[in-house]
Amino acid sequence: MPPNTALLTDPSPPLRSDSAVVQTPAFSPLYQQIKGLILQSLQAGEWKPGELIPSEMELAARFKVSQGTVRKAIDELAAENLVTRRQGKGTFVTTHNEEQVQYRFLQLHPDVGQQQDEGRAQRNIMECRRMRASADIARILGLRTGDSVIHVRRVLSFGGTPTILEDIWLPSQVFKGLTAQQMAHYPGPTYAMFEMEYGVRMVRAEEKIRAVLPDTQQAQWLKTTATTPLLSVERVTYTYNDKPMELRRGLYLTDSHHYRNALS
Amino acid sequence: MPPNTALLTDPSPPLRSDSAVVQTPAFSPLYQQIKGLILQSLQAGEWKPGELIPSEMELAARFKVSQGTVRKAIDELAAENLVTRRQGKGTFVTTHNEEQVQYRFLQLHPDVGQQQDEGRAQRNIMECRRMRASADIARILGLRTGDSVIHVRRVLSFGGTPTILEDIWLPSQVFKGLTAQQMAHYPGPTYAMFEMEYGVRMVRAEEKIRAVLPDTQQAQWLKTTATTPLLSVERVTYTYNDKPMELRRGLYLTDSHHYRNALS
DNA sequence: TAGTGGTCTAGACCACATA
DNA sequence: ATGTGGTCTAGACCACTAC
């Protein structure tokens, strides 16, 4: 069988939404096409977060390619943290819940002490209501100015010390009916709640970090002074297809915590 | 040929310096062993930064394994940025020089403007001399308190604006004879100079970030005020075998720049 | 045209988990 | 005992680069 023609019988239109870059005649290796098809199934919710996806052999049969090709496709998905392989058990859809790697996107760590003790952060929801998106928030979320968004403001405390003040904006259309109760009482990461309650899987994020001083109101919320410098962390969180689904603007108190980053 | 026995004829002692974790009888896949051998050659300087390493076929013949096994070993080295593959040309030892990805470890980006215009940063060396390592610097660099280290203090300016104040500590034994002239006048990243002049390849780094206020002296150097919050970035840079070879403590002015980070 | 890395296949066997 | 992913091999062909 000639390569690169196998999947043209598949009823999926050639939606190559990679980027706006002009590509050469769009050569795409077979395993990339397979990866795209698996991605579509993930997006469509055929397999839900935490669930087992079909074995490599099954997928190979389904797509009429060799197991090795499916393997390479899954390898890339695993490298992007979209699925998780477990030897002897199978391949699972990655979830923000029930891993030891909870709080994947939170890089703030205590200066001393064992591990991510953040699991038991106290959440204080100060606000949770719909509003109209300002121009810059709309732009970042890919909405139009004035579109409805949900605004959440909360304080996270570790060991009784207020440490993170966060403003979160979410598109109302997707997170319809989100309440302060949900934000406060869901056991586990907020992103796990988004998966369970709204079927939204956050797969990656980008952060811009600065040093700032809080205004008096912010300083009060964090029980600190207006002369205590804070980390300003703006996070844009993306779901499938590089679609932005959340904007967070956080202020981190770094007296006894630090933001950790590994470079390679 | 039974797998996992192929390389025992090689004159390399089983230096498995992975971690202090107790491992099960130390099963190691063939490709990992190959990876280790290639790594040893990189460390030993058999192939220098920027140079072409032997083709997959040659390495396969040398190690008496299949090309596919060598490929998997190189795949991992490429994923760790230790080598760079270029289709049709070969596999090259990654260098901090002569890439478009210069300044690999510098995450500070201008808020506006095209790309990493940082290439033409002005470097102002304020200090470069040997000193005795304090307890905490010695600990971080894996030295003993009082061992000789070279201390460099410099200011980086972008477009005429002082933006980064950095203190750098390096083990004197390795960077013997480093001068302020070298630090100031080498064209290209400092890490490229370390490769060329001292044969030290920095392969990864870890950063701890906080928000701080400068003291009056630091504020003067950055031509700012003592009430302007700054990013404090402590970077430990590692060469092969997870050996720490540099400590940097930087203060970043984030008025018109931000620290960027991608999470996945 | 020759050589490189990149893709694809097929089959064998190993390690791990579960029943 | 069975099924999963993990490793290893061998060979074929493709795409890119250089000569």
Coordinates of C-alpha atoms (C1' of nucleotides) in Angstrom, one line a residue:
Chain A
M1 CA 0.0 0.0 0.0
P2 CA 1.4 3.4 -0.9
P3 CA 1.9 5.5 2.2
N4 CA 0.2 8.7 2.9
T5 CA -3.0 7.8 1.1
A6 CA -4.5 5.5 3.7
L7 CA -6.7 7.9 5.5
L8 CA -8.3 9.7 2.6
T9 CA -11.2 7.3 2.9
D10 CA -11.9 8.6 6.4
P11 CA -15.0 10.9 6.6
S12 CA -12.9 13.7 8.3
P13 CA -12.5 16.8 6.2
P14 CA -8.9 18.1 5.9
L15 CA -9.2 20.6 8.7
R16 CA -5.6 21.4 9.0
S17 CA -5.8 24.2 11.6
D18 CA -2.1 24.2 12.4
S19 CA -1.2 27.8 11.8
A20 CA -1.6 30.6 9.4
V21 CA 1.8 29.8 8.0
V22 CA 1.9 29.0 4.3
Q23 CA 3.0 25.4 4.1
T24 CA 4.6 23.5 1.3
P25 CA 2.0 21.3 -0.4
A26 CA 1.1 20.1 3.1
F27 CA 3.0 16.9 3.3
S28 CA 2.0 15.2 6.5
P29 CA 3.4 11.9 7.7
L30 CA 1.0 9.1 8.4
Y31 CA 1.5 9.1 12.1
Q32 CA 0.7 12.8 12.2
Q33 CA -2.6 12.2 10.5
I34 CA -3.3 9.4 13.0
K35 CA -2.4 11.7 15.8
G36 CA -4.9 14.2 14.4
L37 CA -7.6 11.6 14.3
I38 CA -7.0 10.5 17.8
L39 CA -7.0 14.2 18.8
Q40 CA -10.4 14.6 17.2
S41 CA -11.8 11.7 19.2
L42 CA -10.4 13.2 22.4
Q43 CA -12.0 16.5 21.6
A44 CA -15.3 14.9 20.7
G45 CA -15.3 13.3 24.1
E46 CA -15.2 9.8 22.7
W47 CA -12.8 9.0 25.6
K48 CA -13.2 11.1 28.7
P49 CA -10.4 12.4 31.1
G50 CA -9.1 9.5 33.1
E51 CA -10.5 6.9 30.8
L52 CA -8.6 4.2 29.0
I53 CA -8.2 4.6 25.3
P54 CA -8.2 1.7 22.9
S55 CA -5.0 -0.3 22.8
E56 CA -2.4 0.3 20.1
M57 CA -3.4 -2.8 18.3
E58 CA -7.1 -1.8 18.3
L59 CA -6.3 1.7 17.0
A60 CA -4.0 0.2 14.4
A61 CA -6.8 -2.0 13.2
R62 CA -9.3 0.9 13.3
F63 CA -7.0 3.2 11.2
K64 CA -5.6 0.4 9.1
V65 CA -2.0 1.2 9.8
S66 CA 0.7 -0.7 11.7
Q67 CA 1.0 -0.7 15.5
G68 CA 4.3 1.2 15.1
T69 CA 2.7 4.1 13.4
V70 CA 0.0 4.4 16.1
R71 CA 2.8 4.1 18.7
K72 CA 4.5 7.1 17.3
A73 CA 1.3 9.1 17.2
I74 CA 0.6 8.3 20.8
D75 CA 4.2 9.0 21.7
E76 CA 3.7 12.6 20.6
L77 CA 0.4 12.9 22.4
A78 CA 2.0 11.6 25.6
A79 CA 4.9 14.1 25.2
E80 CA 2.3 16.9 25.1
N81 CA 0.7 15.5 28.2
L82 CA -2.6 14.8 26.5
V83 CA -2.5 11.1 27.3
T84 CA -0.6 9.1 29.8
R85 CA 0.9 5.7 29.2
R86 CA 1.0 3.1 32.0
Q87 CA 2.9 0.0 31.2
G88 CA 0.9 -3.1 31.5
K89 CA -2.4 -1.2 31.8
G90 CA -2.8 0.9 28.8
T91 CA -3.0 4.5 27.7
F92 CA -5.2 6.9 29.6
V93 CA -6.6 10.4 28.8
T94 CA -4.7 12.8 31.1
T95 CA -6.7 14.5 33.7
H96 CA -6.1 17.3 36.2
N97 CA -7.7 15.0 38.8
E98 CA -6.4 11.9 40.5
E99 CA -2.8 12.2 39.6
Q100 CA 0.1 12.7 41.9
V101 CA 0.9 15.5 39.5
Q102 CA -1.9 17.7 40.7
Y103 CA -1.8 21.4 40.2
R104 CA 0.2 20.9 37.0
F105 CA 0.0 24.6 36.1
L106 CA 0.8 26.0 39.6
Q107 CA 4.6 26.7 39.8
L108 CA 4.6 28.3 43.2
H109 CA 6.4 26.2 45.7
P110 CA 7.1 26.6 49.4
D111 CA 10.7 27.6 50.2
V112 CA 10.9 24.9 52.9
G113 CA 8.9 21.8 53.5
Q114 CA 8.5 18.6 51.6
Q115 CA 6.5 18.7 48.4
Q116 CA 3.5 20.4 46.9
D117 CA 1.6 20.7 50.2
E118 CA -0.6 23.0 48.2
G119 CA -3.1 20.3 47.8
R120 CA -4.9 21.5 50.9
A121 CA -5.0 25.2 50.0
Q122 CA -7.9 27.1 51.5
R123 CA -10.0 28.8 48.8
N124 CA -11.8 32.0 49.5
I125 CA -14.1 33.1 46.8
M126 CA -14.7 36.8 46.9
E127 CA -16.6 37.2 43.8
C128 CA -18.2 35.1 41.0
R129 CA -20.4 36.8 38.6
R130 CA -21.1 37.5 34.9
M131 CA -19.9 40.7 33.3
R132 CA -19.2 42.1 29.9
A133 CA -15.7 41.5 28.6
S134 CA -13.4 44.5 28.2
A135 CA -11.6 44.9 25.0
D136 CA -8.3 43.4 26.2
I137 CA -10.0 40.4 28.0
A138 CA -12.1 39.8 24.9
R139 CA -9.1 39.9 22.7
I140 CA -7.2 37.4 24.8
L141 CA -10.1 35.0 25.0
G142 CA -10.9 35.3 21.4
L143 CA -14.3 36.9 22.1
R144 CA -15.8 40.2 21.1
T145 CA -15.8 43.2 23.4
G146 CA -18.9 43.1 25.5
D147 CA -19.4 39.4 25.2
S148 CA -20.4 37.8 28.5
V149 CA -17.7 36.4 30.7
I150 CA -17.7 35.0 34.2
H151 CA -15.4 36.8 36.6
V152 CA -14.1 35.0 39.7
R153 CA -11.9 36.6 42.3
R154 CA -10.4 34.4 45.0
V155 CA -7.7 34.2 47.6
L156 CA -5.7 31.0 48.2
S157 CA -4.2 30.5 51.6
F158 CA -1.5 28.0 52.5
G159 CA -1.2 27.1 56.2
G160 CA -3.6 30.0 57.0
T161 CA -1.5 32.6 55.1
P162 CA -3.1 34.3 52.2
T163 CA -0.6 33.8 49.4
I164 CA -2.4 34.1 46.0
L165 CA -5.0 36.6 44.9
E166 CA -6.4 35.6 41.6
D167 CA -8.8 37.1 39.1
I168 CA -10.2 34.5 36.6
W169 CA -12.2 35.2 33.5
L170 CA -14.1 32.5 31.6
P171 CA -16.4 32.6 28.6
S172 CA -19.9 32.5 30.0
Q173 CA -21.2 30.5 27.0
V174 CA -19.0 27.5 28.0
F175 CA -19.1 27.8 31.8
K176 CA -22.8 28.5 32.0
G177 CA -24.1 28.4 35.6
L178 CA -20.7 28.4 37.3
T179 CA -21.2 29.3 41.0
A180 CA -19.0 30.5 43.9
Q181 CA -20.1 27.3 45.7
Q182 CA -18.7 25.1 42.9
M183 CA -15.4 27.1 42.9
A184 CA -15.2 26.8 46.7
H185 CA -16.2 23.3 47.5
Y186 CA -15.0 21.1 44.6
P187 CA -12.5 18.8 46.1
G188 CA -9.4 19.0 44.0
P189 CA -8.0 21.3 41.4
T190 CA -10.2 23.8 39.7
Y191 CA -9.2 22.5 36.3
A192 CA -10.4 19.0 37.4
M193 CA -13.8 20.6 38.2
F194 CA -13.8 22.2 34.7
E195 CA -13.3 18.8 33.2
M196 CA -16.0 17.1 35.2
E197 CA -18.6 19.8 35.2
Y198 CA -18.1 21.5 31.9
G199 CA -16.2 19.0 29.8
V200 CA -13.4 21.6 29.2
R201 CA -9.9 20.1 29.2
M202 CA -7.1 22.6 29.7
V203 CA -4.1 21.3 27.9
R204 CA -1.5 24.0 28.1
A205 CA -0.9 27.5 29.3
E206 CA 1.3 30.5 28.8
E207 CA 2.4 32.8 31.6
K208 CA 3.8 36.4 31.6
I209 CA 5.5 37.3 34.9
R210 CA 6.4 40.7 36.4
A211 CA 7.1 42.2 39.7
V212 CA 4.5 44.7 41.0
L213 CA 3.3 46.5 44.0
P214 CA -0.4 45.9 45.1
D215 CA -2.9 48.6 45.5
T216 CA -4.3 49.1 48.9
Q217 CA -7.3 46.9 48.2
Q218 CA -5.1 44.0 47.0
A219 CA -2.7 44.4 49.9
Q220 CA -5.7 44.1 52.3
W221 CA -6.9 40.9 50.6
L222 CA -3.5 39.4 50.9
K223 CA -3.1 40.7 54.5
T224 CA 0.1 42.4 53.5
T225 CA 1.3 46.0 52.9
A226 CA 1.3 48.1 49.8
T227 CA 5.1 48.2 49.8
T228 CA 5.5 44.4 49.6
P229 CA 6.4 43.4 46.1
L230 CA 4.4 40.6 44.5
L231 CA 4.7 38.4 41.5
S232 CA 2.2 39.3 38.8
V233 CA 1.4 36.2 36.8
E234 CA -0.9 36.5 33.8
R235 CA -1.9 33.0 32.6
V236 CA -3.7 32.3 29.4
T237 CA -5.0 28.7 29.4
Y238 CA -5.8 26.8 26.3
T239 CA -8.0 23.8 25.5
Y240 CA -7.7 21.8 22.3
N241 CA -6.8 23.5 19.0
D242 CA -5.0 26.3 20.8
K243 CA -8.3 27.8 21.8
P244 CA -7.9 30.1 24.8
M245 CA -10.5 29.3 27.5
E246 CA -9.3 31.1 30.5
L247 CA -7.5 34.2 31.6
R248 CA -6.0 34.4 35.0
R249 CA -4.3 37.4 36.6
G250 CA -2.7 36.4 39.8
L251 CA -0.7 38.1 42.5
Y252 CA 1.7 35.8 44.4
L253 CA 3.2 36.6 47.7
T254 CA 6.8 35.3 47.6
D255 CA 7.9 35.8 51.1
S256 CA 8.0 32.1 51.9
H257 CA 7.2 30.8 48.4
H258 CA 9.0 31.0 45.0
Y259 CA 8.0 30.4 41.4
R260 CA 10.0 27.5 40.0
N261 CA 11.0 27.0 36.4
A262 CA 13.1 24.4 34.7
L263 CA 15.0 25.3 31.6
S264 CA 16.5 23.1 29.0
Chain B
M1 CA 21.7 -12.2 20.4
P2 CA 20.0 -11.8 23.8
P3 CA 19.2 -8.2 24.5
N4 CA 20.7 -6.2 27.3
T5 CA 24.1 -8.0 27.3
A6 CA 25.6 -6.4 24.2
L7 CA 27.6 -3.7 25.7
L8 CA 29.2 -5.4 28.6
T9 CA 32.3 -5.9 26.5
D10 CA 32.7 -2.1 26.4
P11 CA 35.5 -0.8 28.6
S12 CA 33.1 1.6 30.4
P13 CA 32.5 0.9 34.1
P14 CA 28.8 0.7 35.1
L15 CA 28.7 4.3 36.3
R16 CA 25.0 4.6 36.8
S17 CA 24.9 8.0 38.4
D18 CA 21.1 8.4 37.9
S19 CA 19.9 9.2 41.4
A20 CA 20.2 8.0 44.9
V21 CA 16.9 6.1 44.5
V22 CA 17.2 2.4 45.1
Q23 CA 16.4 0.8 41.8
T24 CA 15.2 -2.7 41.0
P25 CA 18.2 -4.8 39.8
A26 CA 19.0 -1.9 37.5
F27 CA 17.4 -3.0 34.3
S28 CA 18.3 -0.6 31.6
P29 CA 17.1 -0.8 28.0
L30 CA 19.8 -1.1 25.3
Y31 CA 19.0 2.3 23.9
Q32 CA 19.5 3.9 27.3
Q33 CA 23.0 2.2 27.5
I34 CA 23.7 3.6 24.0
K35 CA 22.5 7.0 25.1
G36 CA 24.9 6.8 28.0
L37 CA 27.8 5.9 25.8
I38 CA 27.1 8.8 23.4
L39 CA 26.8 11.1 26.4
Q40 CA 30.2 10.0 27.6
S41 CA 31.7 10.8 24.2
L42 CA 30.0 14.2 24.3
Q43 CA 31.4 14.8 27.8
A44 CA 34.8 13.7 26.8
G45 CA 34.8 16.2 24.0
E46 CA 35.0 13.6 21.2
W47 CA 32.6 15.8 19.3
K48 CA 32.6 19.5 20.1
P49 CA 29.7 21.9 20.3
G50 CA 28.4 22.7 16.8
E51 CA 30.2 19.6 15.3
L52 CA 28.6 16.8 13.3
I53 CA 28.4 13.5 15.2
P54 CA 28.6 10.2 13.3
S55 CA 25.6 9.1 11.4
E56 CA 23.1 6.7 12.9
M57 CA 24.5 3.9 10.7
E58 CA 28.1 4.5 11.9
L59 CA 27.1 4.6 15.5
A60 CA 25.0 1.4 15.1
A61 CA 28.1 -0.3 13.7
R62 CA 30.3 1.0 16.4
F63 CA 28.0 -0.1 19.2
K64 CA 26.9 -3.3 17.4
V65 CA 23.2 -2.5 17.6
S66 CA 20.6 -1.8 15.1
Q67 CA 20.1 1.7 13.6
G68 CA 16.7 1.8 15.3
T69 CA 18.2 1.5 18.7
V70 CA 20.7 4.3 18.0
R71 CA 17.8 6.4 16.7
K72 CA 15.9 6.0 19.9
A73 CA 19.0 7.0 21.9
I74 CA 19.5 10.1 19.8
D75 CA 15.8 10.9 20.0
E76 CA 16.1 11.3 23.7
L77 CA 19.3 13.3 23.5
A78 CA 17.6 15.6 21.0
A79 CA 14.6 15.9 23.3
E80 CA 17.0 17.1 26.0
N81 CA 18.5 19.6 23.6
L82 CA 21.9 18.0 23.8
V83 CA 22.1 17.3 20.1
T84 CA 20.1 18.8 17.2
R85 CA 19.0 16.8 14.2
R86 CA 18.9 18.4 10.7
Q87 CA 17.3 16.3 8.0
G88 CA 19.6 15.5 5.2
K89 CA 22.6 16.9 7.0
G90 CA 23.1 14.9 10.1
T91 CA 23.0 15.3 13.9
F92 CA 25.0 18.1 15.5
V93 CA 26.1 18.8 19.0
T94 CA 23.9 21.6 20.3
T95 CA 25.7 24.9 21.0
H96 CA 24.7 28.1 22.6
N97 CA 26.3 29.8 19.7
E98 CA 25.2 30.2 16.1
E99 CA 21.6 29.1 16.4
Q100 CA 18.6 31.2 15.9
V101 CA 17.7 30.0 19.4
Q102 CA 20.4 32.1 21.0
Y103 CA 19.9 33.0 24.7
R104 CA 18.2 29.7 25.4
F105 CA 18.0 30.4 29.1
L106 CA 16.9 34.0 29.1
Q107 CA 13.2 34.1 29.5
L108 CA 12.9 37.9 29.7
H109 CA 11.1 39.3 26.6
P110 CA 10.2 42.9 25.6
D111 CA 6.5 43.6 26.0
V112 CA 6.3 45.1 22.5
G113 CA 8.5 44.6 19.5
Q114 CA 9.3 41.7 17.3
Q115 CA 11.4 39.0 18.7
Q116 CA 14.4 38.5 20.9
D117 CA 16.1 41.7 20.1
E118 CA 18.2 41.0 23.1
G119 CA 20.9 39.8 20.9
R120 CA 22.4 43.2 21.0
A121 CA 22.3 43.8 24.7
Q122 CA 24.9 46.1 26.1
R123 CA 27.0 44.5 28.7
N124 CA 28.5 46.4 31.6
I125 CA 30.9 44.5 33.7
M126 CA 31.1 46.1 37.1
E127 CA 33.2 43.4 38.8
C128 CA 35.1 40.2 38.0
R129 CA 37.3 38.8 40.6
R130 CA 38.1 35.7 42.6
M131 CA 36.7 35.3 46.1
R132 CA 36.1 32.6 48.7
A133 CA 32.7 30.9 48.4
S134 CA 30.3 31.6 51.2
A135 CA 28.6 28.6 52.7
D136 CA 25.4 28.8 50.7
I137 CA 27.2 29.5 47.4
A138 CA 29.5 26.6 48.0
R139 CA 26.6 24.3 48.8
I140 CA 24.8 25.2 45.6
L141 CA 27.9 24.8 43.4
G142 CA 28.9 21.5 45.1
L143 CA 32.1 23.1 46.6
R144 CA 33.4 23.5 50.1
T145 CA 33.0 26.7 52.0
G146 CA 36.0 28.9 51.3
D147 CA 36.8 27.3 47.9
S148 CA 37.8 29.9 45.3
V149 CA 35.0 31.1 43.0
I150 CA 34.9 33.9 40.4
H151 CA 32.4 36.5 41.0
V152 CA 31.1 38.6 38.1
R153 CA 28.7 41.5 38.5
R154 CA 27.2 43.0 35.4
V155 CA 24.4 45.1 34.0
L156 CA 22.6 44.3 30.8
S157 CA 21.0 47.2 29.0
F158 CA 18.5 46.9 26.2
G159 CA 18.1 49.9 23.9
G160 CA 20.1 51.9 26.4
T161 CA 17.9 51.0 29.4
P162 CA 19.5 49.1 32.2
T163 CA 17.3 46.1 32.7
I164 CA 19.2 43.2 34.3
L165 CA 21.6 43.3 37.2
E166 CA 23.3 40.0 37.5
D167 CA 25.7 38.4 40.0
I168 CA 27.4 35.3 38.7
W169 CA 29.5 32.8 40.6
L170 CA 31.7 30.2 38.9
P171 CA 34.1 27.7 40.2
S172 CA 37.6 29.2 39.8
Q173 CA 39.2 25.8 39.1
V174 CA 37.2 25.4 35.9
F175 CA 37.1 29.0 34.8
K176 CA 40.7 29.8 35.5
G177 CA 41.7 33.1 34.2
L178 CA 38.3 34.5 33.3
T179 CA 38.5 38.3 32.8
A180 CA 36.2 41.2 32.6
Q181 CA 37.4 41.8 29.1
Q182 CA 36.3 38.3 28.0
M183 CA 32.9 38.8 29.7
A184 CA 32.5 42.2 28.0
H185 CA 33.8 41.7 24.5
Y186 CA 32.9 38.1 23.5
P187 CA 30.4 38.4 20.6
G188 CA 27.5 36.3 21.5
P189 CA 26.0 34.6 24.5
T190 CA 28.2 34.2 27.6
Y191 CA 27.4 30.5 27.5
A192 CA 28.8 30.3 24.1
M193 CA 32.0 31.8 25.4
F194 CA 32.1 29.2 28.2
E195 CA 31.9 26.5 25.5
M196 CA 34.6 28.0 23.4
E197 CA 37.1 29.2 26.0
Y198 CA 36.6 26.7 28.9
G199 CA 35.0 23.7 27.2
V200 CA 32.0 23.9 29.6
R201 CA 28.7 23.0 28.1
M202 CA 25.6 24.2 30.1
V203 CA 22.8 21.9 29.3
R204 CA 20.0 22.8 31.7
A205 CA 19.1 25.2 34.4
E206 CA 16.6 25.7 37.3
E207 CA 15.3 29.0 38.3
K208 CA 13.6 30.3 41.5
I209 CA 11.7 33.5 41.0
R210 CA 10.5 36.1 43.5
A211 CA 9.4 39.7 43.7
V212 CA 11.7 41.9 45.6
L213 CA 12.7 45.6 46.2
P214 CA 16.2 46.6 45.4
D215 CA 18.5 48.2 47.9
T216 CA 19.7 51.7 47.1
Q217 CA 22.9 50.5 45.5
Q218 CA 21.1 48.0 43.3
A219 CA 18.5 50.7 42.4
Q220 CA 21.3 53.0 41.3
W221 CA 22.9 50.4 39.1
L222 CA 19.6 49.8 37.4
K223 CA 18.9 53.6 37.3
T224 CA 15.6 53.1 39.0
T225 CA 14.1 53.7 42.5
A226 CA 14.2 51.7 45.6
T227 CA 10.4 51.4 45.4
T228 CA 10.3 49.8 42.0
P229 CA 9.6 46.1 42.4
L230 CA 12.0 43.7 40.5
L231 CA 12.0 40.1 39.6
S232 CA 14.6 38.2 41.6
V233 CA 15.8 35.2 39.5
E234 CA 18.1 32.7 41.0
R235 CA 19.5 30.4 38.4
V236 CA 21.6 27.3 38.9
T237 CA 23.0 26.1 35.7
Y238 CA 24.2 22.5 35.1
T239 CA 26.6 20.8 32.8
Y240 CA 26.7 17.1 32.1
N241 CA 25.9 14.6 34.9
D242 CA 23.7 17.2 36.7
K243 CA 26.9 18.9 37.9
P244 CA 26.1 22.6 38.9
M245 CA 28.6 24.9 37.3
E246 CA 27.1 28.3 37.7
L247 CA 25.0 30.3 40.1
R248 CA 23.3 33.5 38.9
R249 CA 21.3 35.9 41.0
G250 CA 19.6 38.4 38.7
L251 CA 17.3 41.4 39.2
Y252 CA 15.1 42.0 36.3
L253 CA 13.3 45.3 35.7
T254 CA 9.9 44.4 34.4
D255 CA 8.5 47.8 33.4
S256 CA 8.7 47.1 29.7
H257 CA 9.7 43.4 29.8
H258 CA 8.2 40.3 31.2
Y259 CA 9.4 36.8 32.1
R260 CA 7.7 34.3 29.8
N261 CA 6.9 30.7 30.6
A262 CA 5.1 27.9 28.7
L263 CA 3.3 25.2 30.7
S264 CA 2.1 21.9 29.5
Chain C
dT1 C1' 23.9 10.9 -7.4
dA2 C1' 24.9 9.8 -2.8
dG3 C1' 24.3 10.3 2.0
dT4 C1' 21.6 11.9 5.8
dG5 C1' 17.7 11.7 8.9
dG6 C1' 12.4 10.6 8.6
dT7 C1' 8.7 7.4 8.0
dC8 C1' 6.5 2.9 7.8
dT9 C1' 6.0 -1.8 8.4
dA10 C1' 6.2 -6.5 10.5
dG11 C1' 7.5 -9.6 13.8
dA12 C1' 9.8 -11.2 18.0
dC13 C1' 10.5 -10.9 22.7
dC14 C1' 10.5 -8.5 27.5
dA15 C1' 8.4 -6.2 31.6
dC16 C1' 4.4 -5.1 34.0
dA17 C1' -0.4 -5.5 35.7
dT18 C1' -4.5 -8.0 36.5
dA19 C1' -7.2 -11.9 37.0
Chain D
dA1 C1' -2.6 -16.9 31.6
dT2 C1' -3.6 -13.0 29.1
dG3 C1' -3.3 -8.4 27.5
dT4 C1' -0.9 -4.0 27.8
dG5 C1' 2.8 -1.0 26.6
dG6 C1' 8.2 -1.2 26.0
dT7 C1' 12.2 -2.8 23.5
dC8 C1' 14.8 -4.4 19.6
dT9 C1' 15.5 -5.7 15.0
dA10 C1' 15.6 -5.6 9.9
dG11 C1' 14.4 -3.8 5.7
dA12 C1' 12.1 -0.7 2.5
dC13 C1' 11.1 3.7 0.9
dC14 C1' 10.6 9.0 1.3
dA15 C1' 12.3 13.8 1.9
dC16 C1' 16.0 16.9 2.3
dT17 C1' 20.8 18.5 1.4
dA18 C1' 25.0 18.7 -0.8
dC19 C1' 28.1 17.8 -4.5

